[in-house]
Coordinates of C-alpha atoms in Angstrom, one line a residue:
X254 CA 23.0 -7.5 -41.5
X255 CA 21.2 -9.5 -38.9
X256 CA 21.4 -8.3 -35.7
X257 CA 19.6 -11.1 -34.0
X258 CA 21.6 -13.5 -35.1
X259 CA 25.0 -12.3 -34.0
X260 CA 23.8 -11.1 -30.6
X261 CA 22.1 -14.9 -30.1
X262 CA 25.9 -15.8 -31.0
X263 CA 27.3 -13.7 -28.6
X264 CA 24.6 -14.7 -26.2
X265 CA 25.5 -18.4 -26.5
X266 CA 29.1 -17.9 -25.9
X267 CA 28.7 -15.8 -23.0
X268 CA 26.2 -18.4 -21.2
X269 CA 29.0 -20.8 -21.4
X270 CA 31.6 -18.4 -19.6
X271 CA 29.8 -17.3 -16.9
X272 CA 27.1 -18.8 -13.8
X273 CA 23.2 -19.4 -14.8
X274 CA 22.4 -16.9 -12.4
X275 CA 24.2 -14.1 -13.9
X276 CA 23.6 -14.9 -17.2
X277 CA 19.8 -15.0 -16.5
X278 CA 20.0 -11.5 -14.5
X279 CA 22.5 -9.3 -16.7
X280 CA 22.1 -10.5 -19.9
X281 CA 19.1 -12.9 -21.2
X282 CA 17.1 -9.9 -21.3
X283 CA 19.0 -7.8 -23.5
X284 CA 19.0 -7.3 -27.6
X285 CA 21.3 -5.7 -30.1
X286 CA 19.7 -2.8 -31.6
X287 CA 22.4 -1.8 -34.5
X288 CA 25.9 -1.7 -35.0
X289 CA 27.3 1.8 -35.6
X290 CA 30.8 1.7 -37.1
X291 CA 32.0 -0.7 -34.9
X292 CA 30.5 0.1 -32.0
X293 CA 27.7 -2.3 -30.6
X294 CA 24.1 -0.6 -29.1
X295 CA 22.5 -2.8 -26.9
X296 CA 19.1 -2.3 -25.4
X297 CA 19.2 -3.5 -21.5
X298 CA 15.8 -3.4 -19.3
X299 CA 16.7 -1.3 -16.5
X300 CA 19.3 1.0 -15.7
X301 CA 21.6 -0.9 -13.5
X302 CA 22.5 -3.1 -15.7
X303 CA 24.3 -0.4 -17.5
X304 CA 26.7 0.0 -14.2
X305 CA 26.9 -3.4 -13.6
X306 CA 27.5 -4.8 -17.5
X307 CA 30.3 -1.8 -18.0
X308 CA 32.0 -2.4 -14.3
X309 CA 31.7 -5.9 -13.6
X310 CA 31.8 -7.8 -17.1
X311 CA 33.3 -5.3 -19.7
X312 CA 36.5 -7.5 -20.1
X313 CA 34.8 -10.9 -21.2
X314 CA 32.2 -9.0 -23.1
X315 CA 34.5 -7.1 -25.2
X316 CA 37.0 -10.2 -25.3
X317 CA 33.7 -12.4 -26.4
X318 CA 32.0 -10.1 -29.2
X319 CA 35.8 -9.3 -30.8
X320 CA 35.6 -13.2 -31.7
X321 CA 32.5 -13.0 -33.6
X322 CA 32.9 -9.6 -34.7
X323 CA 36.3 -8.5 -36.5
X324 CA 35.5 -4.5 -36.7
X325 CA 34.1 -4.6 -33.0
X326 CA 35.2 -1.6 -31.2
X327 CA 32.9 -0.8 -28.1
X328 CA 29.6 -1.6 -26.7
X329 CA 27.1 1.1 -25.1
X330 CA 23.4 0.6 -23.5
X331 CA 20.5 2.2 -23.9
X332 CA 17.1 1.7 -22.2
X333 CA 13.9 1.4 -24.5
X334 CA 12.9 4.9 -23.9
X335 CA 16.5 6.0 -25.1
X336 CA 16.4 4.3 -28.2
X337 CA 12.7 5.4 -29.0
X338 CA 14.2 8.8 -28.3
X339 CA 16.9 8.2 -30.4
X340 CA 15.0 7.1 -33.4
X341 CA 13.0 9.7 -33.2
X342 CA 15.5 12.4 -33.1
X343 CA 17.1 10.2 -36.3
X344 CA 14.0 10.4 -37.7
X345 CA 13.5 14.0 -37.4
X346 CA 17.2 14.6 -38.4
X347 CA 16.6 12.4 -41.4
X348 CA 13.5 14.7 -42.2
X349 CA 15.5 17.7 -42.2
X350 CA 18.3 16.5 -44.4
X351 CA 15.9 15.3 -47.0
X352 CA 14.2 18.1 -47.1
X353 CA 17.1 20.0 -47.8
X354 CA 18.5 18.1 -50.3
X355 CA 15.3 17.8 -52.2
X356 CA 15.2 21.2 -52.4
X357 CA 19.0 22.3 -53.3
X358 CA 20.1 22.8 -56.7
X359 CA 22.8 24.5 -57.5
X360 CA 21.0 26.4 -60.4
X361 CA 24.0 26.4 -62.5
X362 CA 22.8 26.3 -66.6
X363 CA 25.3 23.5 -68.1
X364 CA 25.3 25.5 -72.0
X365 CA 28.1 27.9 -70.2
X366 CA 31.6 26.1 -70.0
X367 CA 35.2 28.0 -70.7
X368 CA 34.8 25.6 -73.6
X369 CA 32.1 28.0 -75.5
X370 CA 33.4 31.0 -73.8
X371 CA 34.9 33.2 -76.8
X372 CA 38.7 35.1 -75.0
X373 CA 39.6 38.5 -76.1
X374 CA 41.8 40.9 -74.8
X375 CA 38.4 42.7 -73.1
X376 CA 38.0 39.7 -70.7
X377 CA 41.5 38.0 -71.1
X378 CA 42.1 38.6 -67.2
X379 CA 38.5 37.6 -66.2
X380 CA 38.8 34.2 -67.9
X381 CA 42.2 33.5 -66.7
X382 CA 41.2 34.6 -63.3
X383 CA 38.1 32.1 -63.1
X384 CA 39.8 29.5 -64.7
X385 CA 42.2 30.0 -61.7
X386 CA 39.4 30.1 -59.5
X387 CA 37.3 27.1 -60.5
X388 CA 40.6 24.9 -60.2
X389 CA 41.3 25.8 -57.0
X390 CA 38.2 27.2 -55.3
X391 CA 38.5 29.0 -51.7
X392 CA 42.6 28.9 -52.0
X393 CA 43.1 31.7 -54.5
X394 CA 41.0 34.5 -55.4
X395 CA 38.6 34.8 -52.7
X396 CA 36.5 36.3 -53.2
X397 CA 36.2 36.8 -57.0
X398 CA 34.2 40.2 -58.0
X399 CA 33.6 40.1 -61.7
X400 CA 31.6 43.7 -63.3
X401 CA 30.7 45.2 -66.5
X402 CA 28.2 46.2 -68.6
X403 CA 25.1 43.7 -69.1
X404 CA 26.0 41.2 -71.6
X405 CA 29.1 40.9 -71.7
X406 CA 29.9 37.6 -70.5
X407 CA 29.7 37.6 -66.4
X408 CA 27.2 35.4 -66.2
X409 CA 28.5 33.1 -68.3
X410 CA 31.9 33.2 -66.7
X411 CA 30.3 32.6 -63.0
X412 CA 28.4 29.6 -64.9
X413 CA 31.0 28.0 -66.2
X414 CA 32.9 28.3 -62.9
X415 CA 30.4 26.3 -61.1
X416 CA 30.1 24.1 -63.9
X417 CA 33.6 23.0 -63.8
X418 CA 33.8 22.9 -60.3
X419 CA 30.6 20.1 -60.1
X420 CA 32.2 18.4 -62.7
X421 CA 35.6 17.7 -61.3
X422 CA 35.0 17.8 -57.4
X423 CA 32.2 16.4 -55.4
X424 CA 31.8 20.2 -54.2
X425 CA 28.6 21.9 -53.2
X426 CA 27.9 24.7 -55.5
X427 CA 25.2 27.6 -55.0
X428 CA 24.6 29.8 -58.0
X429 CA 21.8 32.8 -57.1
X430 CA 20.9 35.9 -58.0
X431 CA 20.9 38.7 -55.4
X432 CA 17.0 39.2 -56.1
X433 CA 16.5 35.5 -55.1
X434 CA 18.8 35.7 -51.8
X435 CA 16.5 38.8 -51.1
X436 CA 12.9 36.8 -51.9
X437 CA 14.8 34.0 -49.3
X438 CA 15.3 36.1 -47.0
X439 CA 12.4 37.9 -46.5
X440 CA 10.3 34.5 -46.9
X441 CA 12.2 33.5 -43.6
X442 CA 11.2 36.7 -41.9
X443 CA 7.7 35.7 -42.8
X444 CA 7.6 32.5 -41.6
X445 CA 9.6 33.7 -38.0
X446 CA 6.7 35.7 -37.7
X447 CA 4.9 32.2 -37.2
X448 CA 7.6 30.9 -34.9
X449 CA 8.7 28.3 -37.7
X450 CA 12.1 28.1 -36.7
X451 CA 12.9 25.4 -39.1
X452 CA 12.8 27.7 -42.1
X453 CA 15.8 29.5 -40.9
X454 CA 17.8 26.6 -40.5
X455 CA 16.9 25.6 -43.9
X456 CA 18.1 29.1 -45.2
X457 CA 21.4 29.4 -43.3
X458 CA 22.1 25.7 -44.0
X459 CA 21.1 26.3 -48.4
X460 CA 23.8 29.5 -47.9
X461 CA 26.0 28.7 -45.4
X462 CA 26.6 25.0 -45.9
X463 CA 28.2 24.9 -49.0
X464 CA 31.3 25.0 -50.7
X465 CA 30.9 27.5 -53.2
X466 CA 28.5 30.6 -53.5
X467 CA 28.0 32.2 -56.7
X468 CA 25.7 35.7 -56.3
X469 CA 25.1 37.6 -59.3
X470 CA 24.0 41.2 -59.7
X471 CA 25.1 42.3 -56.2
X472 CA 24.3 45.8 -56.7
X473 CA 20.4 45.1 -56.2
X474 CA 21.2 44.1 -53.0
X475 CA 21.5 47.9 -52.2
X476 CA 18.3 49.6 -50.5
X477 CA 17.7 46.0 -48.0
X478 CA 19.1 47.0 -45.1
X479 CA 18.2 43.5 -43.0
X480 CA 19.3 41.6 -46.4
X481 CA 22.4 43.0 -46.5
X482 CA 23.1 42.3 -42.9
X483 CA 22.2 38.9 -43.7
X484 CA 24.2 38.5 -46.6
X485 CA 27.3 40.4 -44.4
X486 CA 26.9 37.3 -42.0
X487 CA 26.7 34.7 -44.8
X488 CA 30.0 36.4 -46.1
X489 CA 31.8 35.8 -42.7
X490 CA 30.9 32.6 -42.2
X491 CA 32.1 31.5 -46.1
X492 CA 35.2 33.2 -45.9
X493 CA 35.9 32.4 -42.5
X494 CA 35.6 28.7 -43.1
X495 CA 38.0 28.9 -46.7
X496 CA 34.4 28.7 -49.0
X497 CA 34.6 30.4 -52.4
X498 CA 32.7 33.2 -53.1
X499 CA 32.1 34.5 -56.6
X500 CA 30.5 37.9 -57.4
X501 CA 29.0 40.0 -59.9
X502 CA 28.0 43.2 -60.5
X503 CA 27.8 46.3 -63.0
X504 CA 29.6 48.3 -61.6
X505 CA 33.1 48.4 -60.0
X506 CA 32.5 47.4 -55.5
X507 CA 33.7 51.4 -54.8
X508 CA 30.8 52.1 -57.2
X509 CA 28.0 51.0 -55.4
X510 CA 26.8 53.5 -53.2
X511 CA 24.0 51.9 -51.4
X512 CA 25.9 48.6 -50.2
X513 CA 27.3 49.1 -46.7
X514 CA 31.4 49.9 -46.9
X515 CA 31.6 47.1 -44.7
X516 CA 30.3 44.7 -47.5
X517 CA 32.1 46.6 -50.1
X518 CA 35.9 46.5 -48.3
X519 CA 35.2 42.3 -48.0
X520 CA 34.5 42.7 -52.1
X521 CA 38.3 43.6 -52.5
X522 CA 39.5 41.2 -50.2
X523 CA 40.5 38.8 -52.9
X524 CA 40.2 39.9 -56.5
X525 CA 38.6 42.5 -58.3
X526 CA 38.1 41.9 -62.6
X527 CA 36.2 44.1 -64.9
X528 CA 35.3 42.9 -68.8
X529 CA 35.1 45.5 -71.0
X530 CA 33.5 45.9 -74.4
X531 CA 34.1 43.5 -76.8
X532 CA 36.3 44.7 -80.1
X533 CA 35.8 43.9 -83.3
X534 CA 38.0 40.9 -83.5
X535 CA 36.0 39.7 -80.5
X536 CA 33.1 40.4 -81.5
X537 CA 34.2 38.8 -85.0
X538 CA 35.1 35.4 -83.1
X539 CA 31.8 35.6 -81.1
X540 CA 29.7 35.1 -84.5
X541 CA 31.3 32.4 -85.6
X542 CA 31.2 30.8 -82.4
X543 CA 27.7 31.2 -82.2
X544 CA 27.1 30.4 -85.7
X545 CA 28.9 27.5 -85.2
X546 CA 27.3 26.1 -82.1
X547 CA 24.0 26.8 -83.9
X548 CA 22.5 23.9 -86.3
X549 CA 22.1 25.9 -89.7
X550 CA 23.0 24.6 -93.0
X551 CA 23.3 27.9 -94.2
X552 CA 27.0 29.9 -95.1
X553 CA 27.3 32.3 -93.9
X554 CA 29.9 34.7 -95.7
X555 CA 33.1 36.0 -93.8
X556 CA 31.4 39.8 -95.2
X557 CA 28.5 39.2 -93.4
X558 CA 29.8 38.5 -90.3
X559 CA 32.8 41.4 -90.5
X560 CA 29.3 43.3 -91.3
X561 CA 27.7 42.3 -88.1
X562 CA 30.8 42.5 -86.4
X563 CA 31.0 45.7 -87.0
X564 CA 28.2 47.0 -86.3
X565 CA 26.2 45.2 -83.5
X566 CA 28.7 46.3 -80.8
X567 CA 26.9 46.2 -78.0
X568 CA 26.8 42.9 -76.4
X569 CA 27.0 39.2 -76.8
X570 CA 23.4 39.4 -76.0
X571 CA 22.8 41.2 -79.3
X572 CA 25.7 39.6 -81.2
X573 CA 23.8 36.2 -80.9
X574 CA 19.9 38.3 -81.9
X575 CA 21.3 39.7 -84.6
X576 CA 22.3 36.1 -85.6
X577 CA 18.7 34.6 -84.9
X578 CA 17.0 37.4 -86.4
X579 CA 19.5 37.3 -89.8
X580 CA 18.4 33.7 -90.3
X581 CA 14.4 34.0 -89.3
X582 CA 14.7 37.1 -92.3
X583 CA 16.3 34.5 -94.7
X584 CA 13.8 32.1 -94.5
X585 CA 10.9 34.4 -94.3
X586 CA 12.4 35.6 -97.8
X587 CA 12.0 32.0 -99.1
X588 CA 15.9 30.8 -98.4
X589 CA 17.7 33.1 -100.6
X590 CA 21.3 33.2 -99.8
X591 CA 22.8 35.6 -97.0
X592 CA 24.4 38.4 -98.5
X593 CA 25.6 41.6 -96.9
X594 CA 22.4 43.5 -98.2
X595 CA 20.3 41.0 -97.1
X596 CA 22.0 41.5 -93.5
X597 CA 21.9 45.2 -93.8
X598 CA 17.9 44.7 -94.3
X599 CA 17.3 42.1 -92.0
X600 CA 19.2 43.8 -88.7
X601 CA 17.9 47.3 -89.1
X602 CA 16.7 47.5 -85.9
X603 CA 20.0 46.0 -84.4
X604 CA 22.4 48.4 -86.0
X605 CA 23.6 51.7 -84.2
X606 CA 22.6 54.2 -86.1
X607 CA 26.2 55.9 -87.4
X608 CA 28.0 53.3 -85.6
X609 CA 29.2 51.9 -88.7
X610 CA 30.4 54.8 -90.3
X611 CA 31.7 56.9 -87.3
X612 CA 34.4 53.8 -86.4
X613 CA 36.9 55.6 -88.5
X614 CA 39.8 53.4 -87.7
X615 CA 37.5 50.3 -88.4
X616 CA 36.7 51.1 -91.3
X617 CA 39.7 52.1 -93.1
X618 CA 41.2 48.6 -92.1
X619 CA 38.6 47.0 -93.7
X620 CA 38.8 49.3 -96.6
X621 CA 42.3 48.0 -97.0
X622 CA 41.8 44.7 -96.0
X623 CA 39.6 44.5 -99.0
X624 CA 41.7 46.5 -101.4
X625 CA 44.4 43.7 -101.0
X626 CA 41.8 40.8 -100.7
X627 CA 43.7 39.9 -96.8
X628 CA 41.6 39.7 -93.6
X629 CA 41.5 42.5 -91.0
X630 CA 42.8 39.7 -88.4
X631 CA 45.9 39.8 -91.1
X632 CA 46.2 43.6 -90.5
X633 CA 46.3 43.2 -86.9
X634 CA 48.6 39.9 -86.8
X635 CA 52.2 40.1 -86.4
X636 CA 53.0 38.3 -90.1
X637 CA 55.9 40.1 -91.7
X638 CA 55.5 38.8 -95.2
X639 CA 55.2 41.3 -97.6
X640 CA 51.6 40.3 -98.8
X641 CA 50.8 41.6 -95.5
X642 CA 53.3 44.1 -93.9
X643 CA 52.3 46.4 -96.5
X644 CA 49.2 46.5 -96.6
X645 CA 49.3 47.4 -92.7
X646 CA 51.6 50.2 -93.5
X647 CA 49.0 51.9 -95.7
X648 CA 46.4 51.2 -93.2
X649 CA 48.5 52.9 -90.2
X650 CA 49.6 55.5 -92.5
X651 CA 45.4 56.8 -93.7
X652 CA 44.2 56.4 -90.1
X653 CA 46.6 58.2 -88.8
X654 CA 46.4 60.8 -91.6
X655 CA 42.3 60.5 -91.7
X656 CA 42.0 60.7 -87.7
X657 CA 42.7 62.1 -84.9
X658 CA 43.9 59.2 -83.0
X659 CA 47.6 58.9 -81.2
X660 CA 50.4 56.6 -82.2
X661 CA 49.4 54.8 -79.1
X662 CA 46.3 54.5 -79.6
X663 CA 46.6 53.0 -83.5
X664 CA 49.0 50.8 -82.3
X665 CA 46.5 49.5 -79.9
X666 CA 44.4 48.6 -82.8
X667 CA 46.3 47.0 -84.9
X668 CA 46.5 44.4 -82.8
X669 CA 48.8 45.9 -79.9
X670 CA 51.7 47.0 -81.6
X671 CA 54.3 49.7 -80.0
X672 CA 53.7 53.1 -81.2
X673 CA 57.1 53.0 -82.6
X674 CA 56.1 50.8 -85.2
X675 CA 53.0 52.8 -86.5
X676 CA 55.5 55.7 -86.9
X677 CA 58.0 54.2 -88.3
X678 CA 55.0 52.8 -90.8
X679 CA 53.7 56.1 -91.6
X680 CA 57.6 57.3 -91.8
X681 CA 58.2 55.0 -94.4
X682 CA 54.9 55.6 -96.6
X683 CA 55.3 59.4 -96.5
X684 CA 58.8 58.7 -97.8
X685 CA 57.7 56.5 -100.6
X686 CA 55.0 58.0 -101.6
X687 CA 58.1 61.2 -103.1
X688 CA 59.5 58.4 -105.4
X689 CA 56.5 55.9 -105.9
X690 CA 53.9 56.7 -108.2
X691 CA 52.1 53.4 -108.1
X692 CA 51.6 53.8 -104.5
X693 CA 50.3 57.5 -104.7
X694 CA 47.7 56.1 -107.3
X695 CA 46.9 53.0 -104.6
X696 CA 46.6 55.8 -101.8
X697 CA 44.2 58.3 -103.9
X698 CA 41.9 54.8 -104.6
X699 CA 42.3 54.4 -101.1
X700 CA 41.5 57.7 -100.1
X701 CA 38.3 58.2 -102.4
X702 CA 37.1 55.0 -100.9
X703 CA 36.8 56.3 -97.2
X704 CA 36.0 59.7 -98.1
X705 CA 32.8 57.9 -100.0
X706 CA 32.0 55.7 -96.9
X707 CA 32.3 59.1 -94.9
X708 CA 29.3 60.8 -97.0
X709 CA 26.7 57.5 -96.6

């Protein structure tokens, strides 16, 4: 837009409407410097012609610029100085800004989406709850405190949070760990020292200034007394102003002993999810989710991974190693097919020792499972076809006869059934076994089977 030109327009039509002497003193000397959303900044040479423009010829000004300009809306003055001052405080502004958005990034890793996230009933409620969350951030929710063990899963929830939020809002998302909140903070103690003010602007504007805050690992945040204080007024100023805040830690917020109660109250102000262990049906869809997000041209047997399954049980983090490592051990032994031996060679080191053998219940499912060539998922489904109904029956009936676990509990895992039905199960198996010799003999194969696995 040029400026010159429309105030030389304006200029000409105003010479015309009023004497040569006024238009020579009160406005010849003047220039447009910018047009600011309708409203015009002119730059006059002395003072007085601010009063005297404004009182004595603000009707035929504005009356004369709205016929040149159709989104004119006001005119103010300014001296030289005022504007120099003025760019130079827009100038400085602009600085600031810049520098602030150079430096922001929301840190959020893009591989962790709900898409890849793998739901079981040990983090049904956590997913449901952050899908909840990321749809309607700082409504619902607020704040979100996710805990658990390492590895299984926060992060990746509070990624794909701030993932989905970026992607379907022009939202400004934060994600940091408390260690790095702490190395901010005490890098804008530093610079205080110096009497660099800036820096703390820049630090309450990257934490404060934002729609969403994602923190993980709260519970390091214990033992910083001035970090915590810090973090208490970041937490005010969020909530207070309807900003999501998302945290993690590994234990539940009454757990952590060295954060301030006052911190640990606004934890439970909103929502409170834990994500437990993953179980073997988990833990089962886990490896062929990672399997299948990984480029292999391998097969990978459905053994194998009920092998690994049942065994690696400790995280997703060593769910997806054992993976890596059972591959890097097949093509260090020149390609050869994956096999369950193979597996049982290759993840020595990942295995729990006795883990395998001690999962009583686990095991007599798959020992069945096998038996009747059906999947432990079958076992634990609600399929009432014969093929399969049976099969569970036996199953309920030896773990309950070959453990020491309730009704409840059995029912639990098999897939959540009432207690009443494992009962009823071993009710009926007991009963048939007194009229059914082909069952006893299937039951005494059965039997021998887990009492073998007991003795490896």
């Amino acid at each position: 837009m040029n400026y010159k030109i429309i105030w030389d327009n304006f200029l000409e039509k105003i010479k015309d409407k009023i004497s040569t002497l006024s238009y020579e003193t009160w406005f010849k000397d003047t220039s447009l410097y910018d047009i600011d959303n309708g409203i015009f900044r002119v730059i006059v040479p002395m003072s007085i012609h601010k009063t005297h423009l404004h009182d004595k010829y603000k009707d035929i000004i504005d009356e004369t610029l709205s016929t040149i300009y159709t989104d004119y809306k006001n005119i103010e003055y300014f001296l030289q100085d005022e504007i120099m001052d003025m760019k130079q405080e827009e100038k400085i502004n602009n600085n600031i800004h810049n520098e602030i958005n150079n430096h922001f990034e929301t840190n959020l890793i893009k591989k962790y989406t709900f898409e890849n996230f793998v739901v079981g009933n040990s983090n049904r409620l956590a997913h449901a709850t952050a899908v909840a969350v990321a749809e309607n951030p700082g409504s619902i929710y607020n704040p979100l405190f996710i805990y658990g063990n390492s590895g299984l899963g926060k992060t990746h929830l509070m990624h794909a949070i701030g993932n989905y939020i970026t992607e379907h809002s022009n939202k400004k998302v934060l994600y940091v760990t408390s260690d790095k909140f702490i190395e901010d903070f005490v890098g804008i103690n530093k610079k205080n020292n110096s009497n660099n003010l800036d820096v703390i602007d820049l630090f309450k504007d990257k934490y404060r200034n934002i729609d969403v805050l994602i923190i993980d690992d709260i519970q390091f945040l214990g033992g910083t007394t001035q970090s915590q204080q810090e973090f208490f007024h970041t937490f005010n100023s969020l909530y207070n102003s309807n900003k999501q805040i998302i945290i993690s830690s590994d234990r539940s917020p009454d757990d952590l002993k060295k954060l301030e109660d006052r911190l640990k109250t606004r934890f439970c102000w909103g929502i409170t999810v834990d994500i437990q262990p993953p179980n073997f049906d988990l833990r089962v869809a886990i490896v062929k989710k990672k399997i299948a997000a990984s480029i292999i041209e391998k097969n990978i047997p459905e053994d194998v991974i009920e092998y690994i399954a049942f065994n690696v049980s400790g995280d997703v983090r060593q769910l997806e190693g054992s993976i890596n490592r059972l591959l890097a051990y097949s093509s260090m032994m020149g390609g050869c097919d994956i096999t369950v031996d193979l597996a049982m060679d290759a993840l020595t080191d990942y295995v729990s020792k006795g883990s395998y053998e001690k999962d009583d219940v686990h095991k007599i499912q798959r020992i069945v499972a096998e038996y009747f060539k059906i999947s432990i998922e079958d076992l634990k489904s609600k399929k009432r076809n014969y093929n399969v109904a049976f099969p569970r029956q036996i199953a309920m009936y030896l773990c309950r006869n070959c453990t020491d676990e309730s009704f409840p509990k059995l029912g639990i895992e098999f897939g959540g059934k009432d207690h009443s039905t494992v009962i009823h199960s071993c009710d009926k198996i007991e009963r048939e076994l007194k009229v059914n010799p082909e069952l006893r003999q299937i039951i005494d194969i059965l039997q021998k089977e887990i009492d073998s696995c007991s003795k490896k």
